[in-house]
Amino acid sequence: MSGFFVHPQGICETAEVGEGTRIWAFAHVLSGARIGRNCNICDGVFVEDDVSIGDDVTVKCGVQLWSGVRLGNRVFVGPNATFTNDKHPRSKQRPPAYARTIVGDGASIGANATILPGVRIGVDAMIGAGAVVTRDVPARAAVVGNPGRVTGYAGAVELDDASANSLPQDYGPSLIRLDTHAEARGRLYVADEGVIPFTPRRFFLVDKVPVGEARGSHAHHVSQQFIVAVSGQVVVAMDDGRRAYSVRLSHPGIGVYLPPLIWSMQFGHSVDAVLLVLASEPYDKSKYISDYSEFCSIVSRAGGD
Amino acid sequence: MSGFFVHPQGICETAEVGEGTRIWAFAHVLSGARIGRNCNICDGVFVEDDVSIGDDVTVKCGVQLWSGVRLGNRVFVGPNATFTNDKHPRSKQRPPAYARTIVGDGASIGANATILPGVRIGVDAMIGAGAVVTRDVPARAAVVGNPGRVTGYAGAVELDDASANSLPQDYGPSLIRLDTHAEARGRLYVADEGVIPFTPRRFFLVDKVPVGEARGSHAHHVSQQFIVAVSGQVVVAMDDGRRAYSVRLSHPGIGVYLPPLIWSMQFGHSVDAVLLVLASEPYDKSKYISDYSEFCSIVSRAGGD
Amino acid sequence: MSGFFVHPQGICETAEVGEGTRIWAFAHVLSGARIGRNCNICDGVFVEDDVSIGDDVTVKCGVQLWSGVRLGNRVFVGPNATFTNDKHPRSKQRPPAYARTIVGDGASIGANATILPGVRIGVDAMIGAGAVVTRDVPARAAVVGNPGRVTGYAGAVELDDASANSLPQDYGPSLIRLDTHAEARGRLYVADEGVIPFTPRRFFLVDKVPVGEARGSHAHHVSQQFIVAVSGQVVVAMDDGRRAYSVRLSHPGIGVYLPPLIWSMQFGHSVDAVLLVLASEPYDKSKYISDYSEFCSIVSRAGGD
Amino acid sequence: MSGFFVHPQGICETAEVGEGTRIWAFAHVLSGARIGRNCNICDGVFVEDDVSIGDDVTVKCGVQLWSGVRLGNRVFVGPNATFTNDKHPRSKQRPPAYARTIVGDGASIGANATILPGVRIGVDAMIGAGAVVTRDVPARAAVVGNPGRVTGYAGAVELDDASANSLPQDYGPSLIRLDTHAEARGRLYVADEGVIPFTPRRFFLVDKVPVGEARGSHAHHVSQQFIVAVSGQVVVAMDDGRRAYSVRLSHPGIGVYLPPLIWSMQFGHSVDAVLLVLASEPYDKSKYISDYSEFCSIVSRAGGD
Amino acid sequence: MSGFFVHPQGICETAEVGEGTRIWAFAHVLSGARIGRNCNICDGVFVEDDVSIGDDVTVKCGVQLWSGVRLGNRVFVGPNATFTNDKHPRSKQRPPAYARTIVGDGASIGANATILPGVRIGVDAMIGAGAVVTRDVPARAAVVGNPGRVTGYAGAVELDDASANSLPQDYGPSLIRLDTHAEARGRLYVADEGVIPFTPRRFFLVDKVPVGEARGSHAHHVSQQFIVAVSGQVVVAMDDGRRAYSVRLSHPGIGVYLPPLIWSMQFGHSVDAVLLVLASEPYDKSKYISDYSEFCSIVSRAGGD
Amino acid sequence: MSGFFVHPQGICETAEVGEGTRIWAFAHVLSGARIGRNCNICDGVFVEDDVSIGDDVTVKCGVQLWSGVRLGNRVFVGPNATFTNDKHPRSKQRPPAYARTIVGDGASIGANATILPGVRIGVDAMIGAGAVVTRDVPARAAVVGNPGRVTGYAGAVELDDASANSLPQDYGPSLIRLDTHAEARGRLYVADEGVIPFTPRRFFLVDKVPVGEARGSHAHHVSQQFIVAVSGQVVVAMDDGRRAYSVRLSHPGIGVYLPPLIWSMQFGHSVDAVLLVLASEPYDKSKYISDYSEFCSIVSRAGGD
């Protein structure tokens, strides 16, 4: 290869570096590493041999990329962010194989964040500064804290159930209010036939979701869904590939309707959260879309003309 | 009238007393009161003028029946049970009208219970000894405490969701277990199509029911229902006119299926109780049966041969 | 004395009975008892010797008045209401002296209530049916439950702090909203100079009031007060001798202003209730009015013309 | 029999009445009832046929004693206290047998209390005014409320664990403080060998005791015990037949040592109460003394000279 | 400039470096950066172009100072502490402007701390090792945790309300105990006239302060204040420019009196904390001192001689 | 010394480096530092003068070892892990002495962890990535979070009390189930004589252990123990020098039996945890083994043949 820059006080022992990439002072890239085009490898970065880095990646100062790390395209790694590749490190004891840590296209890892071994970080995820990521991160999830908790869906407009009217009229998903009766003897929430736009053929309940966990992160080819927080609170993110919204549901009188081909993630469960999900179709694993990039190309084709 | 007995030391100033009725020592019945047949008016009972008493009624010692009290047939009033007819009594101040207290056929009022003015007590209800009844009581409800709370369905066999198998095979209602998955990321309860024996065309959620309150107390001509406690606990009473059961539901993995023509009452809600009810039919008030006596004659005709 | 009526089957062994008083069947009044004018002593009532009863008193059926009981004028005693005069009764053991139970003028004791020995029940108090009264009851307090708890101020219009505008313009007391700032860093409620119509020269805080207890029950000759629930909830009753209101305070942004010569009682404290009271005057016991009857005559003179 | 008094307006249809007993106006005693000596049967009392009453008993006005009631000697029954003998009363339906309600020698039943059918009330128990007694009451237990809850041991000196020194030196039971270490990393309570005066051969833990319940109510011929509230609070009553004390235990650093021949009852458990009991002997039912009267005579013989 | 040292293996591309400053091995300072006198820029530090550093600053190994960072005089930056300047970093996407992060004179940033973009850190603040600072930090505040929470006032002697006597006699602020009455009907805390040394002309209440937040951080030219925790707990820091104390208030019976010219910060609010503040003066923004450095020079002049 | 490697772009100013040790690019070791044999000092590491490092130690990139740090043999220090030696750092202010931080043989410090000044980290401890260690860490303890909390025992097989059968038959410690009675009046757990294999001569209770704290961390030469969680939950780690297990105890019906010469640590206490420990021997400090290395050599000798 050719056309890449190495600072006089940087060390680059590999030739697998793409055009336009710059490697700065006190950085050290070992033989065997592969780096794409137009990357920026800043001062003091250390790259081991079994590492691959996509195109247009930024790695800020003080970062090490250990054997087993795979960075997609357009990944950002903030200063002093720290990767790992051995779950139970002991000096002079090498694990049979190094854990593989995979960072999806477009993801950002905040300054001084810590990434536990073997974690997969989804496409376009946003890891906050100082976060300690202990488990896989779904596509576009925003994660902060120690241990890291999902607290948002990157790029989504945030609504609560009092601002239900803010969802655009031409948007597929919608918020549906149930008929609510507050009586002296209790509250009643009714969905007579027709209130939700499909006949439920399947339902399930979800509770005891640990604080900071996310669920969902898939779309359906055919099934419609209706989600309501029958107890506690939850945030439902929805995304048609162009516009994303997240809605905090906080009482049983309002729910989210999701048509097919909407990517959805649920997070922000309160301790007492119980979710009811009604679905229009029986369970069929083959009708799920579980890869966000695949989802994006499907809806992009669908929306084209 | 004729054919009734008054003890030599009792006082009876009305002639409206049915055959076979006995009025005992130190009892005092004022002119204007009407008493049915085969009643037993025990020692020390006092009956005012604007009172009517059905047939086969027992009024134990130390009870007063004030103007405005109406007792149906087969009512039992325990010793020292106390009625009232003025919500804010002050000496020498008479309310514009006395509150009317109505006790349904077959109901029992326990010893030393207190009945607040204007309360209606349903058919076959069972008021516990010492209870203070501050609000209306549904048919067959059992009430105890101060203030009185519904704690049972009179005559029902009591089950919990661990004893689901105890419901008879030939009984219409049944308990249905959902498919349960306890995962690291939460618990999941699934009812795939076919698990409940109808397609839900309507559902509703009920929460915040005050402690001690009862709901339901009706039957459906056509609709089937499936009831599950998605959070907290509740007791579901069910009654086909011959056999009655009450089932305590305490987790989201099991629910009650109710076919048509089953009288049901729900009570014993925990503070965090949330009920999900799926129904086979759209809402139609005319398909409700809200009078227990009417329900009994419908199912009795239906079951006859 | 003369001019009173005894039913032929009643027994009256005292001559100390006022004109117009009626004693009914199976009632039994012992020698030594004193009964005022225009009283109604109903069937089955039993009156011991060391008892005094004022004028215009109603004693309903099934009541006993034991030695030591003193009833004021216009007292109402509901059916089967039960008095006591020995705190630790044992058969054949007589206490050195019987407890004295005093019921103030105009008070009502509900049906089947129980009054523990030695309790004082204030003027115009309203004891609910079935209540068990275990401690003294302030003037006009409404008491229900077992044990009895203060839950209202008899005859007051009930408001909450959302209905602040319902206090009449020409009424002395008023509700004052503080300037409220809800900030990300906390909530702030400000009373700049002039917001409350006096300069506070004294303040006090009240917390840990047991559930069901009442405090206050006095008026001030001179002092103005401002009361705010800085935590939790409380109900403040206020009474100018003609009109009475009770206001439930439930957050720190609104308080009650009380001018002089307003009788006030506080009750309905939540477990976490803390009250702040600002006063315009230093403490001076001689400026308190602690007797409700005296208060009524003072304000009646003041308001006369 | 002879030598008893019946008021001219009382009715006594039995001859089984002991000498010195008085039956007052409007009382009515049916044929078959048996009443002991020196009893006082007050105005308006009603006594059915299958009733027996011991000697020196007081039954105040407005009380009915139904078939199945058995009162021991020296029992006190307060005014309007109400007995029952049918758990599910329905008019014109007689149970196969009436429940038998037994009141032990020396017990007192407070005014307007309600006694559910079939309850056994122990020797010297003290039922508070207005209480609704729904379950058996141990000897000397004090009961109040609806439902009735054990709140004391009649006649005991009440201590808490801060007043441990108040137990007399010559009293068998004692309070033993454990060696307590409050450290930054937790609290530690140690009982080295010899701190408690026996070698534990058996221990048990008690938790989830319902509020208001009592446990124990027995003595041991041989076994020594050491009781400590390892979580929450409990009151331990102890009684050597002459002197009784109750001690509220509220933290794990202090326990009660009970030598043999001490009657003990535990009550007042907080919701989170867990009791640890160490015993010096293996379990042997024959070494228990479960009858308080028998206990009293054993210790009275033992203490004689 | 002249008179500064650069290690042979360090790189310094700016000439704006003050006398006495040392730049060590593997450090890299870009052109445009400005560094004051007597600073210590340790091994491996990286300094971008739009950065300014005051005098006497220490920057330990592994730190990067990005464009937009401004360090005052005498600032300490611990090893691997990490700054940021882009709130939503994405590779190859530059924000319109970099966030400006300002660190006040004398502040210390602990080892491995993370500073979110645009945060202002006050004079003499103390950021703990490993803290993640997500919001502005008041002068002298001590911050720890992820997210960072205010937990102290740097250099203050820590007291609680049980150690009230430890405040020096000659110190302006003082702790004042209210007159406390623990009654069966509740607790009462009274401040009669004269107990606090001014007449309140204004008061305010503060509640719902998020955990870890600080309030106050200013002094008054004229106003006196009295602060009491009427519910929950709070820590009040006070500082006369020479000596600083922080007092944990934990019940309504004791409060802090602050004379004029005392800098105060409140922090450590419990979830249920409600603060009452009485002030001697009406609100006048111009009488506040909100800059700690200005405060220090005012009290230093005032105290001089 | 001789036989160690320094990368051409590394700087090593000390000669006290053991054979086989390698010092890599951009690392900088100051004069005075002592490094053992076969160590790996990676890119960018900085080592001050008063530092000693044992044999076979790995120090990954981006780590600084400040004066006062002592690393034992076989220590692993992950990338960007950060040490400190001044509790209250201020620029240009040097503490009288630097805190001494000691890391035991075999311990591992995870990537990007922060070690507060003066902390002692026990033999074989495992500090998780991103942890902030604020207090001493026992031998083999696993620590994670900010602040760091003990959450495991390194290398132990993890069981709960439902998997009691998983402890090997030939393992010294065992789980013992108590006899459990769930009664209407409470739950009872009985250990009759013989259920635990020794006579308890000593017992103690432990409660209020802060979340994340560990206790124990010692073995006994002679004493046997039985540990039961009488309230709440706790994890008991046990280690015979060859195999280690940790058991989560979560109810009072099961406990852990520990024979002599078993090293045990308790951790993971829930907020309501109360532990009961029965011991076979009186307290004798000289029979404790409190040093894990000593324990290992004792059991290794004992197990030899």
PDB file of N, CA and C in Angstrom, chain D residues 183-193 199-210 213-215 230 252 274 278, chain F residues 183 185-193 199-210 213-215 230 274 278 282-283:
ATOM      1  N   GLU D 183     -18.552  -2.031  63.809  1.00  0.00           N
ATOM      2  CA  GLU D 183     -17.388  -1.727  62.985  1.00  0.00           C
ATOM      3  C   GLU D 183     -17.827  -1.004  61.732  1.00  0.00           C
ATOM      4  N   ALA D 184     -16.868  -0.381  61.109  1.00  0.00           N
ATOM      5  CA  ALA D 184     -17.189   0.277  59.840  1.00  0.00           C
ATOM      6  C   ALA D 184     -17.766  -0.737  58.864  1.00  0.00           C
ATOM      7  N   ARG D 185     -17.325  -1.982  58.953  1.00  0.00           N
ATOM      8  CA  ARG D 185     -17.770  -2.978  57.986  1.00  0.00           C
ATOM      9  C   ARG D 185     -18.986  -3.766  58.443  1.00  0.00           C
ATOM     10  N   GLY D 186     -19.642  -3.337  59.520  1.00  0.00           N
ATOM     11  CA  GLY D 186     -20.835  -4.054  59.961  1.00  0.00           C
ATOM     12  C   GLY D 186     -20.841  -4.193  61.465  1.00  0.00           C
ATOM     13  N   ARG D 187     -21.979  -4.657  61.987  1.00  0.00           N
ATOM     14  CA  ARG D 187     -22.085  -4.903  63.407  1.00  0.00           C
ATOM     15  C   ARG D 187     -21.923  -6.387  63.661  1.00  0.00           C
ATOM     16  N   LEU D 188     -21.316  -6.723  64.775  1.00  0.00           N
ATOM     17  CA  LEU D 188     -21.026  -8.108  65.112  1.00  0.00           C
ATOM     18  C   LEU D 188     -21.523  -8.341  66.534  1.00  0.00           C
ATOM     19  N   TYR D 189     -22.265  -9.439  66.752  1.00  0.00           N
ATOM     20  CA  TYR D 189     -22.767  -9.773  68.085  1.00  0.00           C
ATOM     21  C   TYR D 189     -22.233 -11.143  68.436  1.00  0.00           C
ATOM     22  N   VAL D 190     -21.484 -11.248  69.497  1.00  0.00           N
ATOM     23  CA  VAL D 190     -20.811 -12.493  69.822  1.00  0.00           C
ATOM     24  C   VAL D 190     -21.278 -13.025  71.169  1.00  0.00           C
ATOM     25  N   ALA D 191     -21.557 -14.306  71.218  1.00  0.00           N
ATOM     26  CA  ALA D 191     -21.806 -14.979  72.500  1.00  0.00           C
ATOM     27  C   ALA D 191     -20.764 -16.071  72.633  1.00  0.00           C
ATOM     28  N   ASP D 192     -19.665 -15.746  73.237  1.00  0.00           N
ATOM     29  CA  ASP D 192     -18.664 -16.778  73.474  1.00  0.00           C
ATOM     30  C   ASP D 192     -19.202 -17.789  74.467  1.00  0.00           C
ATOM     31  N   GLU D 193     -18.526 -18.912  74.528  1.00  0.00           N
ATOM     32  CA  GLU D 193     -18.968 -19.962  75.433  1.00  0.00           C
ATOM     33  C   GLU D 193     -19.077 -19.396  76.848  1.00  0.00           C
ATOM     34  N   THR D 199     -25.423 -25.172  77.286  1.00  0.00           N
ATOM     35  CA  THR D 199     -24.944 -25.542  75.960  1.00  0.00           C
ATOM     36  C   THR D 199     -26.146 -25.798  75.066  1.00  0.00           C
ATOM     37  N   PRO D 200     -26.269 -25.041  73.998  1.00  0.00           N
ATOM     38  CA  PRO D 200     -27.452 -25.239  73.155  1.00  0.00           C
ATOM     39  C   PRO D 200     -27.408 -26.580  72.428  1.00  0.00           C
ATOM     40  N   ARG D 201     -28.473 -27.344  72.594  1.00  0.00           N
ATOM     41  CA  ARG D 201     -28.560 -28.630  71.892  1.00  0.00           C
ATOM     42  C   ARG D 201     -29.602 -28.572  70.786  1.00  0.00           C
ATOM     43  N   ARG D 202     -30.217 -27.432  70.647  1.00  0.00           N
ATOM     44  CA  ARG D 202     -31.300 -27.316  69.681  1.00  0.00           C
ATOM     45  C   ARG D 202     -31.526 -25.832  69.459  1.00  0.00           C
ATOM     46  N   PHE D 203     -31.819 -25.452  68.225  1.00  0.00           N
ATOM     47  CA  PHE D 203     -32.227 -24.062  68.021  1.00  0.00           C
ATOM     48  C   PHE D 203     -33.279 -24.010  66.934  1.00  0.00           C
ATOM     49  N   PHE D 204     -34.058 -22.930  66.940  1.00  0.00           N
ATOM     50  CA  PHE D 204     -34.980 -22.726  65.832  1.00  0.00           C
ATOM     51  C   PHE D 204     -35.153 -21.252  65.575  1.00  0.00           C
ATOM     52  N   LEU D 205     -35.630 -20.977  64.383  1.00  0.00           N
ATOM     53  CA  LEU D 205     -35.855 -19.616  63.935  1.00  0.00           C
ATOM     54  C   LEU D 205     -37.333 -19.450  63.637  1.00  0.00           C
ATOM     55  N   VAL D 206     -37.863 -18.314  63.949  1.00  0.00           N
ATOM     56  CA  VAL D 206     -39.278 -18.033  63.708  1.00  0.00           C
ATOM     57  C   VAL D 206     -39.376 -16.725  62.936  1.00  0.00           C
ATOM     58  N   ASP D 207     -40.054 -16.728  61.821  1.00  0.00           N
ATOM     59  CA  ASP D 207     -40.299 -15.464  61.133  1.00  0.00           C
ATOM     60  C   ASP D 207     -41.693 -15.469  60.525  1.00  0.00           C
ATOM     61  N   LYS D 208     -42.039 -14.413  59.855  1.00  0.00           N
ATOM     62  CA  LYS D 208     -43.338 -14.255  59.172  1.00  0.00           C
ATOM     63  C   LYS D 208     -44.520 -14.446  60.118  1.00  0.00           C
ATOM     64  N   VAL D 209     -44.349 -14.130  61.369  1.00  0.00           N
ATOM     65  CA  VAL D 209     -45.476 -14.200  62.283  1.00  0.00           C
ATOM     66  C   VAL D 209     -46.423 -13.044  61.943  1.00  0.00           C
ATOM     67  N   PRO D 210     -47.680 -13.331  61.716  1.00  0.00           N
ATOM     68  CA  PRO D 210     -48.618 -12.256  61.368  1.00  0.00           C
ATOM     69  C   PRO D 210     -48.701 -11.213  62.485  1.00  0.00           C
ATOM     70  N   GLU D 213     -50.321 -11.627  66.228  1.00  0.00           N
ATOM     71  CA  GLU D 213     -50.348 -13.022  66.662  1.00  0.00           C
ATOM     72  C   GLU D 213     -49.467 -13.181  67.913  1.00  0.00           C
ATOM     73  N   ALA D 214     -49.738 -14.218  68.689  1.00  0.00           N
ATOM     74  CA  ALA D 214     -48.880 -14.557  69.822  1.00  0.00           C
ATOM     75  C   ALA D 214     -48.376 -15.989  69.645  1.00  0.00           C
ATOM     76  N   ARG D 215     -47.191 -16.241  70.123  1.00  0.00           N
ATOM     77  CA  ARG D 215     -46.623 -17.590  70.090  1.00  0.00           C
ATOM     78  C   ARG D 215     -46.155 -17.955  71.494  1.00  0.00           C
ATOM     79  N   VAL D 230     -33.189 -11.461  66.062  1.00  0.00           N
ATOM     80  CA  VAL D 230     -32.061 -11.228  65.163  1.00  0.00           C
ATOM     81  C   VAL D 230     -32.427 -10.229  64.072  1.00  0.00           C
ATOM     82  N   PRO D 252     -30.270  -7.167  67.823  1.00  0.00           N
ATOM     83  CA  PRO D 252     -29.694  -8.499  68.060  1.00  0.00           C
ATOM     84  C   PRO D 252     -28.676  -8.531  69.182  1.00  0.00           C
ATOM     85  N   VAL D 274     -37.483 -11.698  63.022  1.00  0.00           N
ATOM     86  CA  VAL D 274     -36.987 -13.082  62.994  1.00  0.00           C
ATOM     87  C   VAL D 274     -36.433 -13.379  64.385  1.00  0.00           C
ATOM     88  N   LEU D 278     -32.474 -20.586  71.238  1.00  0.00           N
ATOM     89  CA  LEU D 278     -31.563 -21.676  71.583  1.00  0.00           C
ATOM     90  C   LEU D 278     -32.148 -22.420  72.773  1.00  0.00           C
TER      91      LEU D 278
ATOM     92  N   GLU F 183     -46.377 -22.687  58.932  1.00  0.00           N
ATOM     93  CA  GLU F 183     -47.651 -22.769  59.652  1.00  0.00           C
ATOM     94  C   GLU F 183     -48.431 -21.482  59.442  1.00  0.00           C
ATOM     95  N   ARG F 185     -49.376 -19.622  61.659  1.00  0.00           N
ATOM     96  CA  ARG F 185     -48.894 -18.594  62.578  1.00  0.00           C
ATOM     97  C   ARG F 185     -47.435 -18.238  62.342  1.00  0.00           C
ATOM     98  N   GLY F 186     -46.792 -18.681  61.300  1.00  0.00           N
ATOM     99  CA  GLY F 186     -45.406 -18.324  61.059  1.00  0.00           C
ATOM    100  C   GLY F 186     -44.625 -19.506  60.517  1.00  0.00           C
ATOM    101  N   ARG F 187     -43.382 -19.249  60.097  1.00  0.00           N
ATOM    102  CA  ARG F 187     -42.515 -20.311  59.612  1.00  0.00           C
ATOM    103  C   ARG F 187     -41.541 -20.680  60.713  1.00  0.00           C
ATOM    104  N   LEU F 188     -41.220 -21.932  60.769  1.00  0.00           N
ATOM    105  CA  LEU F 188     -40.380 -22.449  61.833  1.00  0.00           C
ATOM    106  C   LEU F 188     -39.281 -23.281  61.188  1.00  0.00           C
ATOM    107  N   TYR F 189     -38.029 -23.051  61.604  1.00  0.00           N
ATOM    108  CA  TYR F 189     -36.895 -23.831  61.081  1.00  0.00           C
ATOM    109  C   TYR F 189     -36.208 -24.468  62.275  1.00  0.00           C
ATOM    110  N   VAL F 190     -36.128 -25.771  62.303  1.00  0.00           N
ATOM    111  CA  VAL F 190     -35.626 -26.462  63.481  1.00  0.00           C
ATOM    112  C   VAL F 190     -34.356 -27.238  63.156  1.00  0.00           C
ATOM    113  N   ALA F 191     -33.360 -27.096  64.005  1.00  0.00           N
ATOM    114  CA  ALA F 191     -32.187 -27.967  63.915  1.00  0.00           C
ATOM    115  C   ALA F 191     -32.084 -28.743  65.209  1.00  0.00           C
ATOM    116  N   ASP F 192     -32.687 -29.886  65.245  1.00  0.00           N
ATOM    117  CA  ASP F 192     -32.584 -30.725  66.437  1.00  0.00           C
ATOM    118  C   ASP F 192     -31.157 -31.219  66.583  1.00  0.00           C
ATOM    119  N   GLU F 193     -30.852 -31.704  67.745  1.00  0.00           N
ATOM    120  CA  GLU F 193     -29.494 -32.170  68.024  1.00  0.00           C
ATOM    121  C   GLU F 193     -29.058 -33.173  66.954  1.00  0.00           C
ATOM    122  N   THR F 199     -21.261 -29.615  68.515  1.00  0.00           N
ATOM    123  CA  THR F 199     -22.008 -28.915  69.549  1.00  0.00           C
ATOM    124  C   THR F 199     -21.564 -27.459  69.553  1.00  0.00           C
ATOM    125  N   PRO F 200     -22.465 -26.552  69.327  1.00  0.00           N
ATOM    126  CA  PRO F 200     -22.038 -25.154  69.272  1.00  0.00           C
ATOM    127  C   PRO F 200     -21.613 -24.651  70.651  1.00  0.00           C
ATOM    128  N   ARG F 201     -20.428 -24.120  70.668  1.00  0.00           N
ATOM    129  CA  ARG F 201     -19.963 -23.556  71.944  1.00  0.00           C
ATOM    130  C   ARG F 201     -19.876 -22.041  71.852  1.00  0.00           C
ATOM    131  N   ARG F 202     -20.205 -21.514  70.765  1.00  0.00           N
ATOM    132  CA  ARG F 202     -20.088 -20.078  70.556  1.00  0.00           C
ATOM    133  C   ARG F 202     -20.965 -19.737  69.359  1.00  0.00           C
ATOM    134  N   PHE F 203     -21.600 -18.586  69.386  1.00  0.00           N
ATOM    135  CA  PHE F 203     -22.298 -18.152  68.178  1.00  0.00           C
ATOM    136  C   PHE F 203     -22.193 -16.649  68.063  1.00  0.00           C
ATOM    137  N   PHE F 204     -22.372 -16.165  66.871  1.00  0.00           N
ATOM    138  CA  PHE F 204     -22.476 -14.717  66.707  1.00  0.00           C
ATOM    139  C   PHE F 204     -23.375 -14.379  65.538  1.00  0.00           C
ATOM    140  N   LEU F 205     -23.820 -13.138  65.568  1.00  0.00           N
ATOM    141  CA  LEU F 205     -24.730 -12.613  64.557  1.00  0.00           C
ATOM    142  C   LEU F 205     -24.053 -11.439  63.874  1.00  0.00           C
ATOM    143  N   VAL F 206     -24.244 -11.294  62.637  1.00  0.00           N
ATOM    144  CA  VAL F 206     -23.662 -10.178  61.889  1.00  0.00           C
ATOM    145  C   VAL F 206     -24.773  -9.505  61.090  1.00  0.00           C
ATOM    146  N   ASP F 207     -24.910  -8.204  61.212  1.00  0.00           N
ATOM    147  CA  ASP F 207     -25.864  -7.506  60.355  1.00  0.00           C
ATOM    148  C   ASP F 207     -25.297  -6.158  59.916  1.00  0.00           C
ATOM    149  N   LYS F 208     -26.072  -5.394  59.192  1.00  0.00           N
ATOM    150  CA  LYS F 208     -25.728  -4.043  58.730  1.00  0.00           C
ATOM    151  C   LYS F 208     -24.395  -3.991  57.990  1.00  0.00           C
ATOM    152  N   VAL F 209     -24.018  -5.052  57.328  1.00  0.00           N
ATOM    153  CA  VAL F 209     -22.811  -5.001  56.513  1.00  0.00           C
ATOM    154  C   VAL F 209     -23.092  -4.121  55.293  1.00  0.00           C
ATOM    155  N   PRO F 210     -22.271  -3.111  55.049  1.00  0.00           N
ATOM    156  CA  PRO F 210     -22.533  -2.227  53.901  1.00  0.00           C
ATOM    157  C   PRO F 210     -22.508  -3.007  52.588  1.00  0.00           C
ATOM    158  N   GLU F 213     -19.292  -4.734  50.756  1.00  0.00           N
ATOM    159  CA  GLU F 213     -18.232  -5.045  51.716  1.00  0.00           C
ATOM    160  C   GLU F 213     -18.028  -6.558  51.796  1.00  0.00           C
ATOM    161  N   ALA F 214     -16.816  -6.968  52.236  1.00  0.00           N
ATOM    162  CA  ALA F 214     -16.566  -8.387  52.492  1.00  0.00           C
ATOM    163  C   ALA F 214     -16.158  -8.554  53.949  1.00  0.00           C
ATOM    164  N   ARG F 215     -16.436  -9.711  54.520  1.00  0.00           N
ATOM    165  CA  ARG F 215     -16.042 -10.050  55.888  1.00  0.00           C
ATOM    166  C   ARG F 215     -15.377 -11.422  55.870  1.00  0.00           C
ATOM    167  N   VAL F 230     -30.223 -15.758  58.401  1.00  0.00           N
ATOM    168  CA  VAL F 230     -31.539 -15.808  59.040  1.00  0.00           C
ATOM    169  C   VAL F 230     -32.461 -14.731  58.488  1.00  0.00           C
ATOM    170  N   VAL F 274     -28.916 -10.712  57.797  1.00  0.00           N
ATOM    171  CA  VAL F 274     -28.462 -11.019  59.154  1.00  0.00           C
ATOM    172  C   VAL F 274     -27.893 -12.440  59.113  1.00  0.00           C
ATOM    173  N   LEU F 278     -22.604 -20.326  64.090  1.00  0.00           N
ATOM    174  CA  LEU F 278     -22.356 -21.191  65.241  1.00  0.00           C
ATOM    175  C   LEU F 278     -20.942 -21.745  65.111  1.00  0.00           C
ATOM    176  N   PRO F 282     -14.451 -22.072  71.538  1.00  0.00           N
ATOM    177  CA  PRO F 282     -14.415 -20.696  72.058  1.00  0.00           C
ATOM    178  C   PRO F 282     -13.441 -19.852  71.233  1.00  0.00           C
ATOM    179  N   TYR F 283     -13.564 -18.572  71.421  1.00  0.00           N
ATOM    180  CA  TYR F 283     -12.730 -17.653  70.655  1.00  0.00           C
ATOM    181  C   TYR F 283     -11.273 -17.768  71.084  1.00  0.00           C
TER     182      TYR F 283
END
